Amino acid sequence: MRLYDEEISSRLLLGTAQYPSPSILQRAIRDSGAEIVTVSLRREGADGADGFRDCIRQTGVRVLPNTAGCHTARDAITTAHMARELFSTSWIKLEVIGHADNLQPDIFGLIEAARVLSADGFSVFPYTTDDLVVGEKLIDAGCRVLMPWGAPIGSAQGLRNADALRSMRSHFADVPLIVDAGIGRPSDAAEAMEIGMDAVLTNTAVAKAGDPALMARAMAMAVEAGHIGFCADPMNRRETAVPSTPVLGLADFG
C-alpha cells in the first residue's frame, strides 16, 4: 500500500486514545502490527505529554497527528501547523467536525482546510463522508488519500452504508481509501476490506475491549483476511441454491 509515496505494509491503522494504560497501548500497537498510529494534539497538551510521546516513540511506529476536536477550518489549520512542528511530519489526519452529536465532518470546512494545508506542503488524510462529490472536491483540493466514515466515531455500528463505500471504491479506483470510524468488531473490518478498501483505522473498538491487545490482534487478522479475500475475487451472491456436485453423470442405483 502506498500513501503519499510511502510504502506501508500493514493495512491496519490504530488510534491511541482511551487505553487503560500506556503499557496496554504499547501491547495493542505491537500485537496489531500497525505501522501508523494517530495522535491528537490535544492529548499532547495534557499533563504527562512527554511520557505519552515516549510511549509512542518506543513502539517505533509512524505518527499520524490529527486535528480531532476542531470545529472550524481555521482551528484545524492552526492545529495542523502545531502538529507539524511537534512531530516533525507533514502528514496530518484532517478532522473538521460539523455536528456535535454524531461527529459528522463539516464538509465545507474540511475542503477549505484541505486546500490550504495541501498548498502548504501537508500530506492530508481527510476524515470525510462517503459522498462522491465531496471526495472529488477533496481530490481537487490536493488530497491523495480519502478516509470515509463507516459510521459515527466511537459508535461501533460497523458499515452503515456499505453500498456507498462500494461506489467510492469504483469511482476512486486509483485513490487509497481508508475506512475511518464506526468499526466495532473484526467482522466490520473484514467487511470493509472485502469491499476493496485499502485499509482500516480503528481506535475505540480496540481501546475499550476487555483485552485491547487481543482485540488488536483480531483486527489485524480480519483486515488481512478481508484483503486477501478481495484479491481472490470472490463469487457473487446467488438467490437460489446451486449444487456443488454435478447432477449429470451420477450413478443410477434404482
PDB file of C-alpha atoms in Angstrom:
ATOM      1  CA  MET A   1       0.000   0.000   0.000  1.00  0.00           C
ATOM      2  CA  ARG A   2       1.325   3.440  -0.975  1.00  0.00           C
ATOM      3  CA  LEU A   3       0.285   6.512   0.986  1.00  0.00           C
ATOM      4  CA  TYR A   4       1.772   9.740  -0.337  1.00  0.00           C
ATOM      5  CA  ASP A   5       4.644   7.835  -1.980  1.00  0.00           C
ATOM      6  CA  GLU A   6       5.395   5.905   1.218  1.00  0.00           C
ATOM      7  CA  GLU A   7       5.271   2.100   1.184  1.00  0.00           C
ATOM      8  CA  ILE A   8       3.185   0.755   4.081  1.00  0.00           C
ATOM      9  CA  SER A   9       2.940  -2.974   4.784  1.00  0.00           C
ATOM     10  CA  SER A  10       0.170  -3.063   7.397  1.00  0.00           C
ATOM     11  CA  ARG A  11      -3.355  -2.175   6.305  1.00  0.00           C
ATOM     12  CA  LEU A  12      -4.493  -1.557   9.876  1.00  0.00           C
ATOM     13  CA  LEU A  13      -4.086   1.916  11.393  1.00  0.00           C
ATOM     14  CA  LEU A  14      -4.594   2.318  15.118  1.00  0.00           C
ATOM     15  CA  GLY A  15      -5.784   5.217  17.256  1.00  0.00           C
ATOM     16  CA  THR A  16      -4.099   5.846  20.612  1.00  0.00           C
ATOM     17  CA  ALA A  17      -6.840   7.360  22.796  1.00  0.00           C
ATOM     18  CA  GLN A  18      -8.810   5.851  25.709  1.00  0.00           C
ATOM     19  CA  TYR A  19      -6.477   2.958  26.553  1.00  0.00           C
ATOM     20  CA  PRO A  20      -6.395   1.844  30.210  1.00  0.00           C
ATOM     21  CA  SER A  21      -2.630   2.380  30.494  1.00  0.00           C
ATOM     22  CA  PRO A  22       0.462   3.180  28.399  1.00  0.00           C
ATOM     23  CA  SER A  23       1.684  -0.413  28.672  1.00  0.00           C
ATOM     24  CA  ILE A  24      -1.606  -1.772  27.321  1.00  0.00           C
ATOM     25  CA  LEU A  25      -1.446   0.729  24.471  1.00  0.00           C
ATOM     26  CA  GLN A  26       2.059  -0.452  23.612  1.00  0.00           C
ATOM     27  CA  ARG A  27       0.971  -4.092  23.625  1.00  0.00           C
ATOM     28  CA  ALA A  28      -2.008  -3.283  21.415  1.00  0.00           C
ATOM     29  CA  ILE A  29       0.208  -1.490  18.904  1.00  0.00           C
ATOM     30  CA  ARG A  30       2.669  -4.361  18.908  1.00  0.00           C
ATOM     31  CA  ASP A  31       0.012  -7.063  18.517  1.00  0.00           C
ATOM     32  CA  SER A  32      -1.823  -5.120  15.804  1.00  0.00           C
ATOM     33  CA  GLY A  33       1.253  -4.958  13.607  1.00  0.00           C
ATOM     34  CA  ALA A  34       0.203  -1.400  12.732  1.00  0.00           C
ATOM     35  CA  GLU A  35       2.868   0.853  11.259  1.00  0.00           C
ATOM     36  CA  ILE A  36       0.845   4.059  11.651  1.00  0.00           C
ATOM     37  CA  VAL A  37      -0.929   5.381  14.734  1.00  0.00           C
ATOM     38  CA  THR A  38      -2.977   8.549  15.081  1.00  0.00           C
ATOM     39  CA  VAL A  39      -2.303  11.011  17.891  1.00  0.00           C
ATOM     40  CA  SER A  40      -4.382  14.017  18.910  1.00  0.00           C
ATOM     41  CA  LEU A  41      -2.532  17.243  19.567  1.00  0.00           C
ATOM     42  CA  ARG A  42      -4.906  17.881  22.483  1.00  0.00           C
ATOM     43  CA  ARG A  43      -3.644  14.702  24.104  1.00  0.00           C
ATOM     44  CA  GLU A  44      -0.137  16.072  23.724  1.00  0.00           C
ATOM     45  CA  GLY A  45      -1.060  19.258  25.556  1.00  0.00           C
ATOM     46  CA  ALA A  46      -2.254  17.412  28.651  1.00  0.00           C
ATOM     47  CA  ASP A  47      -0.216  16.629  31.732  1.00  0.00           C
ATOM     48  CA  GLY A  48       2.164  13.778  31.081  1.00  0.00           C
ATOM     49  CA  ALA A  49       2.529  14.591  27.394  1.00  0.00           C
ATOM     50  CA  ASP A  50       6.262  13.830  27.422  1.00  0.00           C
ATOM     51  CA  GLY A  51       5.591  10.386  28.837  1.00  0.00           C
ATOM     52  CA  PHE A  52       2.956   9.744  26.221  1.00  0.00           C
ATOM     53  CA  ARG A  53       5.329  10.764  23.423  1.00  0.00           C
ATOM     54  CA  ASP A  54       7.964   8.432  24.812  1.00  0.00           C
ATOM     55  CA  CYS A  55       5.408   5.639  24.980  1.00  0.00           C
ATOM     56  CA  ILE A  56       4.623   6.041  21.278  1.00  0.00           C
ATOM     57  CA  ARG A  57       8.249   6.567  20.293  1.00  0.00           C
ATOM     58  CA  GLN A  58       9.264   3.292  21.918  1.00  0.00           C
ATOM     59  CA  THR A  59       6.944   1.347  19.610  1.00  0.00           C
ATOM     60  CA  GLY A  60       8.789   2.589  16.514  1.00  0.00           C
ATOM     61  CA  VAL A  61       5.596   3.289  14.571  1.00  0.00           C
ATOM     62  CA  ARG A  62       4.892   6.300  12.381  1.00  0.00           C
ATOM     63  CA  VAL A  63       2.747   9.021  13.959  1.00  0.00           C
ATOM     64  CA  LEU A  64      -0.172  10.490  12.039  1.00  0.00           C
ATOM     65  CA  PRO A  65      -1.234  13.578  14.028  1.00  0.00           C
ATOM     66  CA  ASN A  66      -4.903  14.525  13.816  1.00  0.00           C
ATOM     67  CA  THR A  67      -6.965  17.656  14.318  1.00  0.00           C
ATOM     68  CA  ALA A  68      -9.586  15.954  16.489  1.00  0.00           C
ATOM     69  CA  GLY A  69     -11.962  18.330  18.220  1.00  0.00           C
ATOM     70  CA  CYS A  70     -11.633  21.130  15.671  1.00  0.00           C
ATOM     71  CA  HIS A  71     -14.942  22.607  14.511  1.00  0.00           C
ATOM     72  CA  THR A  72     -13.680  25.224  12.062  1.00  0.00           C
ATOM     73  CA  ALA A  73     -11.252  25.199   9.174  1.00  0.00           C
ATOM     74  CA  ARG A  74      -9.212  27.882  10.912  1.00  0.00           C
ATOM     75  CA  ASP A  75      -8.776  25.812  14.083  1.00  0.00           C
ATOM     76  CA  ALA A  76      -7.865  22.727  12.059  1.00  0.00           C
ATOM     77  CA  ILE A  77      -5.274  24.624  10.027  1.00  0.00           C
ATOM     78  CA  THR A  78      -3.692  26.091  13.155  1.00  0.00           C
ATOM     79  CA  THR A  79      -3.646  22.698  14.864  1.00  0.00           C
ATOM     80  CA  ALA A  80      -2.060  21.083  11.800  1.00  0.00           C
ATOM     81  CA  HIS A  81       0.771  23.597  11.815  1.00  0.00           C
ATOM     82  CA  MET A  82       1.393  22.995  15.506  1.00  0.00           C
ATOM     83  CA  ALA A  83       1.402  19.231  14.912  1.00  0.00           C
ATOM     84  CA  ARG A  84       3.941  19.553  12.101  1.00  0.00           C
ATOM     85  CA  GLU A  85       6.326  21.370  14.421  1.00  0.00           C
ATOM     86  CA  LEU A  86       5.785  18.993  17.327  1.00  0.00           C
ATOM     87  CA  PHE A  87       6.006  15.708  15.437  1.00  0.00           C
ATOM     88  CA  SER A  88       8.286  16.764  12.551  1.00  0.00           C
ATOM     89  CA  THR A  89       5.938  15.331   9.942  1.00  0.00           C
ATOM     90  CA  SER A  90       3.905  16.828   7.126  1.00  0.00           C
ATOM     91  CA  TRP A  91       1.309  14.056   7.446  1.00  0.00           C
ATOM     92  CA  ILE A  92      -1.953  15.191   9.030  1.00  0.00           C
ATOM     93  CA  LYS A  93      -5.264  13.456   9.582  1.00  0.00           C
ATOM     94  CA  LEU A  94      -7.665  16.312   8.977  1.00  0.00           C
ATOM     95  CA  GLU A  95     -10.856  16.461  11.011  1.00  0.00           C
ATOM     96  CA  VAL A  96     -13.292  19.373  10.930  1.00  0.00           C
ATOM     97  CA  ILE A  97     -16.328  18.351  12.967  1.00  0.00           C
ATOM     98  CA  GLY A  98     -19.686  19.768  11.951  1.00  0.00           C
ATOM     99  CA  HIS A  99     -22.180  18.008  14.221  1.00  0.00           C
ATOM    100  CA  ALA A 100     -21.746  17.774  17.980  1.00  0.00           C
ATOM    101  CA  ASP A 101     -23.788  14.570  18.403  1.00  0.00           C
ATOM    102  CA  ASN A 102     -22.776  12.289  15.547  1.00  0.00           C
ATOM    103  CA  LEU A 103     -19.391  13.953  14.909  1.00  0.00           C
ATOM    104  CA  GLN A 104     -20.090  14.104  11.185  1.00  0.00           C
ATOM    105  CA  PRO A 105     -17.484  16.078   9.251  1.00  0.00           C
ATOM    106  CA  ASP A 106     -18.197  19.655   8.219  1.00  0.00           C
ATOM    107  CA  ILE A 107     -17.518  19.048   4.546  1.00  0.00           C
ATOM    108  CA  PHE A 108     -17.301  22.744   3.695  1.00  0.00           C
ATOM    109  CA  GLY A 109     -14.721  23.477   6.366  1.00  0.00           C
ATOM    110  CA  LEU A 110     -12.953  20.206   5.551  1.00  0.00           C
ATOM    111  CA  ILE A 111     -12.487  21.102   1.881  1.00  0.00           C
ATOM    112  CA  GLU A 112     -11.355  24.622   2.764  1.00  0.00           C
ATOM    113  CA  ALA A 113      -8.775  23.375   5.255  1.00  0.00           C
ATOM    114  CA  ALA A 114      -7.597  20.606   2.906  1.00  0.00           C
ATOM    115  CA  ARG A 115      -6.942  23.131   0.149  1.00  0.00           C
ATOM    116  CA  VAL A 116      -4.946  25.441   2.426  1.00  0.00           C
ATOM    117  CA  LEU A 117      -2.901  22.664   4.021  1.00  0.00           C
ATOM    118  CA  SER A 118      -2.173  20.876   0.736  1.00  0.00           C
ATOM    119  CA  ALA A 119      -0.882  24.136  -0.732  1.00  0.00           C
ATOM    120  CA  ASP A 120       1.331  24.499   2.332  1.00  0.00           C
ATOM    121  CA  GLY A 121       3.025  21.152   1.791  1.00  0.00           C
ATOM    122  CA  PHE A 122       0.955  18.902   4.035  1.00  0.00           C
ATOM    123  CA  SER A 123       0.027  15.340   3.108  1.00  0.00           C
ATOM    124  CA  VAL A 124      -3.631  15.460   4.079  1.00  0.00           C
ATOM    125  CA  PHE A 125      -5.650  12.434   5.222  1.00  0.00           C
ATOM    126  CA  PRO A 126      -9.214  13.821   5.358  1.00  0.00           C
ATOM    127  CA  TYR A 127     -11.853  12.260   7.601  1.00  0.00           C
ATOM    128  CA  THR A 128     -14.881  12.584   5.343  1.00  0.00           C
ATOM    129  CA  THR A 129     -18.285  11.189   4.478  1.00  0.00           C
ATOM    130  CA  ASP A 130     -18.983   8.575   1.798  1.00  0.00           C
ATOM    131  CA  ASP A 131     -20.237  11.240  -0.646  1.00  0.00           C
ATOM    132  CA  LEU A 132     -18.671  11.041  -4.120  1.00  0.00           C
ATOM    133  CA  VAL A 133     -18.928  14.773  -4.795  1.00  0.00           C
ATOM    134  CA  VAL A 134     -17.184  15.614  -1.538  1.00  0.00           C
ATOM    135  CA  GLY A 135     -14.489  13.089  -2.417  1.00  0.00           C
ATOM    136  CA  GLU A 136     -13.957  14.761  -5.785  1.00  0.00           C
ATOM    137  CA  LYS A 137     -13.676  18.181  -4.146  1.00  0.00           C
ATOM    138  CA  LEU A 138     -11.077  16.850  -1.700  1.00  0.00           C
ATOM    139  CA  ILE A 139      -9.045  15.338  -4.520  1.00  0.00           C
ATOM    140  CA  ASP A 140      -9.218  18.666  -6.361  1.00  0.00           C
ATOM    141  CA  ALA A 141      -8.033  20.353  -3.138  1.00  0.00           C
ATOM    142  CA  GLY A 142      -4.868  18.260  -3.214  1.00  0.00           C
ATOM    143  CA  CYS A 143      -5.707  15.162  -1.144  1.00  0.00           C
ATOM    144  CA  ARG A 144      -4.283  11.887  -2.422  1.00  0.00           C
ATOM    145  CA  VAL A 145      -5.998   9.742   0.223  1.00  0.00           C
ATOM    146  CA  LEU A 146      -9.627   9.669   1.387  1.00  0.00           C
ATOM    147  CA  MET A 147     -10.849   8.428   4.768  1.00  0.00           C
ATOM    148  CA  PRO A 148     -14.636   7.878   4.552  1.00  0.00           C
ATOM    149  CA  TRP A 149     -16.506   7.025   7.726  1.00  0.00           C
ATOM    150  CA  GLY A 150     -18.161   3.658   8.190  1.00  0.00           C
ATOM    151  CA  ALA A 151     -20.417   5.027  10.945  1.00  0.00           C
ATOM    152  CA  PRO A 152     -20.198   7.776  13.579  1.00  0.00           C
ATOM    153  CA  ILE A 153     -16.979   7.886  15.600  1.00  0.00           C
ATOM    154  CA  GLY A 154     -16.989   5.504  18.552  1.00  0.00           C
ATOM    155  CA  SER A 155     -20.419   4.061  17.684  1.00  0.00           C
ATOM    156  CA  ALA A 156     -19.227   0.514  16.809  1.00  0.00           C
ATOM    157  CA  GLN A 157     -22.082   0.313  14.288  1.00  0.00           C
ATOM    158  CA  GLY A 158     -19.926  -1.124  11.531  1.00  0.00           C
ATOM    159  CA  LEU A 159     -20.559  -0.121   7.912  1.00  0.00           C
ATOM    160  CA  ARG A 160     -23.923   1.673   7.878  1.00  0.00           C
ATOM    161  CA  ASN A 161     -23.796   2.259   4.115  1.00  0.00           C
ATOM    162  CA  ALA A 162     -21.679  -0.430   2.508  1.00  0.00           C
ATOM    163  CA  ASP A 163     -23.169   0.322  -0.919  1.00  0.00           C
ATOM    164  CA  ALA A 164     -21.882   3.902  -0.749  1.00  0.00           C
ATOM    165  CA  LEU A 165     -18.406   2.616   0.091  1.00  0.00           C
ATOM    166  CA  ARG A 166     -18.576   0.241  -2.872  1.00  0.00           C
ATOM    167  CA  SER A 167     -19.451   3.201  -5.067  1.00  0.00           C
ATOM    168  CA  MET A 168     -16.454   5.090  -3.712  1.00  0.00           C
ATOM    169  CA  ARG A 169     -14.197   2.143  -4.473  1.00  0.00           C
ATOM    170  CA  SER A 170     -15.459   2.022  -8.043  1.00  0.00           C
ATOM    171  CA  HIS A 171     -15.344   5.788  -8.560  1.00  0.00           C
ATOM    172  CA  PHE A 172     -11.942   6.395  -6.961  1.00  0.00           C
ATOM    173  CA  ALA A 173     -10.224   3.350  -8.378  1.00  0.00           C
ATOM    174  CA  ASP A 174      -6.699   4.752  -8.037  1.00  0.00           C
ATOM    175  CA  VAL A 175      -7.117   6.601  -4.718  1.00  0.00           C
ATOM    176  CA  PRO A 176      -6.246   4.896  -1.409  1.00  0.00           C
ATOM    177  CA  LEU A 177      -9.425   4.603   0.676  1.00  0.00           C
ATOM    178  CA  ILE A 178      -9.186   4.068   4.428  1.00  0.00           C
ATOM    179  CA  VAL A 179     -12.377   3.397   6.386  1.00  0.00           C
ATOM    180  CA  ASP A 180     -12.261   5.592   9.462  1.00  0.00           C
ATOM    181  CA  ALA A 181     -14.775   5.478  12.335  1.00  0.00           C
ATOM    182  CA  GLY A 182     -17.541   3.045  13.211  1.00  0.00           C
ATOM    183  CA  ILE A 183     -15.534  -0.186  13.180  1.00  0.00           C
ATOM    184  CA  GLY A 184     -16.711  -2.161  16.210  1.00  0.00           C
ATOM    185  CA  ARG A 185     -15.764  -5.776  15.578  1.00  0.00           C
ATOM    186  CA  PRO A 186     -13.246  -7.704  13.494  1.00  0.00           C
ATOM    187  CA  SER A 187     -16.080  -8.700  11.155  1.00  0.00           C
ATOM    188  CA  ASP A 188     -16.657  -4.996  10.379  1.00  0.00           C
ATOM    189  CA  ALA A 189     -13.003  -4.606   9.431  1.00  0.00           C
ATOM    190  CA  ALA A 190     -13.107  -7.716   7.258  1.00  0.00           C
ATOM    191  CA  GLU A 191     -16.243  -6.451   5.500  1.00  0.00           C
ATOM    192  CA  ALA A 192     -14.579  -3.124   4.727  1.00  0.00           C
ATOM    193  CA  MET A 193     -11.586  -4.877   3.210  1.00  0.00           C
ATOM    194  CA  GLU A 194     -13.744  -7.313   1.226  1.00  0.00           C
ATOM    195  CA  ILE A 195     -15.407  -4.292  -0.389  1.00  0.00           C
ATOM    196  CA  GLY A 196     -11.984  -3.267  -1.603  1.00  0.00           C
ATOM    197  CA  MET A 197     -10.925  -0.617   0.888  1.00  0.00           C
ATOM    198  CA  ASP A 198      -7.165  -0.207   1.155  1.00  0.00           C
ATOM    199  CA  ALA A 199      -7.021  -0.024   4.951  1.00  0.00           C
ATOM    200  CA  VAL A 200      -8.998   0.407   8.158  1.00  0.00           C
ATOM    201  CA  LEU A 201      -8.448   2.797  11.058  1.00  0.00           C
ATOM    202  CA  THR A 202      -9.881   1.831  14.427  1.00  0.00           C
ATOM    203  CA  ASN A 203      -9.457   3.149  17.945  1.00  0.00           C
ATOM    204  CA  THR A 204     -12.378   2.757  20.346  1.00  0.00           C
ATOM    205  CA  ALA A 205     -13.135  -0.859  19.415  1.00  0.00           C
ATOM    206  CA  VAL A 206      -9.628  -1.854  20.494  1.00  0.00           C
ATOM    207  CA  ALA A 207      -9.102   0.544  23.403  1.00  0.00           C
ATOM    208  CA  LYS A 208     -12.445  -0.295  25.052  1.00  0.00           C
ATOM    209  CA  ALA A 209     -12.254  -4.063  24.564  1.00  0.00           C
ATOM    210  CA  GLY A 210     -11.849  -6.250  27.626  1.00  0.00           C
ATOM    211  CA  ASP A 211      -8.448  -7.262  26.259  1.00  0.00           C
ATOM    212  CA  PRO A 212      -7.217  -4.476  23.930  1.00  0.00           C
ATOM    213  CA  ALA A 213      -4.104  -6.326  22.815  1.00  0.00           C
ATOM    214  CA  LEU A 214      -6.101  -9.410  21.875  1.00  0.00           C
ATOM    215  CA  MET A 215      -8.658  -7.287  20.008  1.00  0.00           C
ATOM    216  CA  ALA A 216      -5.837  -5.521  18.182  1.00  0.00           C
ATOM    217  CA  ARG A 217      -4.546  -8.890  17.019  1.00  0.00           C
ATOM    218  CA  ALA A 218      -8.052  -9.925  15.931  1.00  0.00           C
ATOM    219  CA  MET A 219      -8.472  -6.699  13.951  1.00  0.00           C
ATOM    220  CA  ALA A 220      -5.147  -7.267  12.205  1.00  0.00           C
ATOM    221  CA  MET A 221      -6.132 -10.794  11.210  1.00  0.00           C
ATOM    222  CA  ALA A 222      -9.550  -9.613   9.999  1.00  0.00           C
ATOM    223  CA  VAL A 223      -8.032  -6.871   7.868  1.00  0.00           C
ATOM    224  CA  GLU A 224      -5.587  -9.300   6.303  1.00  0.00           C
ATOM    225  CA  ALA A 225      -8.270 -11.929   5.669  1.00  0.00           C
ATOM    226  CA  GLY A 226     -10.621  -9.380   4.135  1.00  0.00           C
ATOM    227  CA  HIS A 227      -7.930  -8.001   1.845  1.00  0.00           C
ATOM    228  CA  ILE A 228      -6.843 -11.441   0.687  1.00  0.00           C
ATOM    229  CA  GLY A 229     -10.495 -12.343   0.112  1.00  0.00           C
ATOM    230  CA  PHE A 230     -10.983  -9.252  -2.051  1.00  0.00           C
ATOM    231  CA  CYS A 231      -7.855 -10.035  -4.070  1.00  0.00           C
ATOM    232  CA  ALA A 232      -9.106 -13.618  -4.587  1.00  0.00           C
ATOM    233  CA  ASP A 233     -12.131 -12.222  -6.486  1.00  0.00           C
ATOM    234  CA  PRO A 234     -14.952 -13.933  -4.524  1.00  0.00           C
ATOM    235  CA  MET A 235     -18.003 -15.368  -6.261  1.00  0.00           C
ATOM    236  CA  ASN A 236     -21.190 -13.304  -6.477  1.00  0.00           C
ATOM    237  CA  ARG A 237     -24.166 -13.970  -4.219  1.00  0.00           C
ATOM    238  CA  ARG A 238     -26.997 -16.084  -5.661  1.00  0.00           C
ATOM    239  CA  GLU A 239     -30.717 -16.119  -4.941  1.00  0.00           C
ATOM    240  CA  THR A 240     -31.044 -19.891  -5.309  1.00  0.00           C
ATOM    241  CA  ALA A 241     -29.058 -22.947  -4.345  1.00  0.00           C
ATOM    242  CA  VAL A 242     -26.642 -24.425  -6.861  1.00  0.00           C
ATOM    243  CA  PRO A 243     -25.406 -27.988  -6.248  1.00  0.00           C
ATOM    244  CA  SER A 244     -21.655 -28.256  -5.809  1.00  0.00           C
ATOM    245  CA  THR A 245     -21.751 -31.826  -7.148  1.00  0.00           C
ATOM    246  CA  PRO A 246     -22.800 -32.136 -10.817  1.00  0.00           C
ATOM    247  CA  VAL A 247     -26.158 -33.849 -11.311  1.00  0.00           C
ATOM    248  CA  LEU A 248     -25.306 -35.230 -14.736  1.00  0.00           C
ATOM    249  CA  GLY A 249     -23.258 -38.377 -14.732  1.00  0.00           C
ATOM    250  CA  LEU A 250     -24.349 -39.624 -11.304  1.00  0.00           C
ATOM    251  CA  ALA A 251     -24.739 -43.387 -10.939  1.00  0.00           C
ATOM    252  CA  ASP A 252     -28.323 -44.702 -11.024  1.00  0.00           C
ATOM    253  CA  PHE A 253     -28.892 -47.179  -8.211  1.00  0.00           C
ATOM    254  CA  GLY A 254     -32.637 -47.522  -8.928  1.00  0.00           C
TER     255      GLY A 254
END
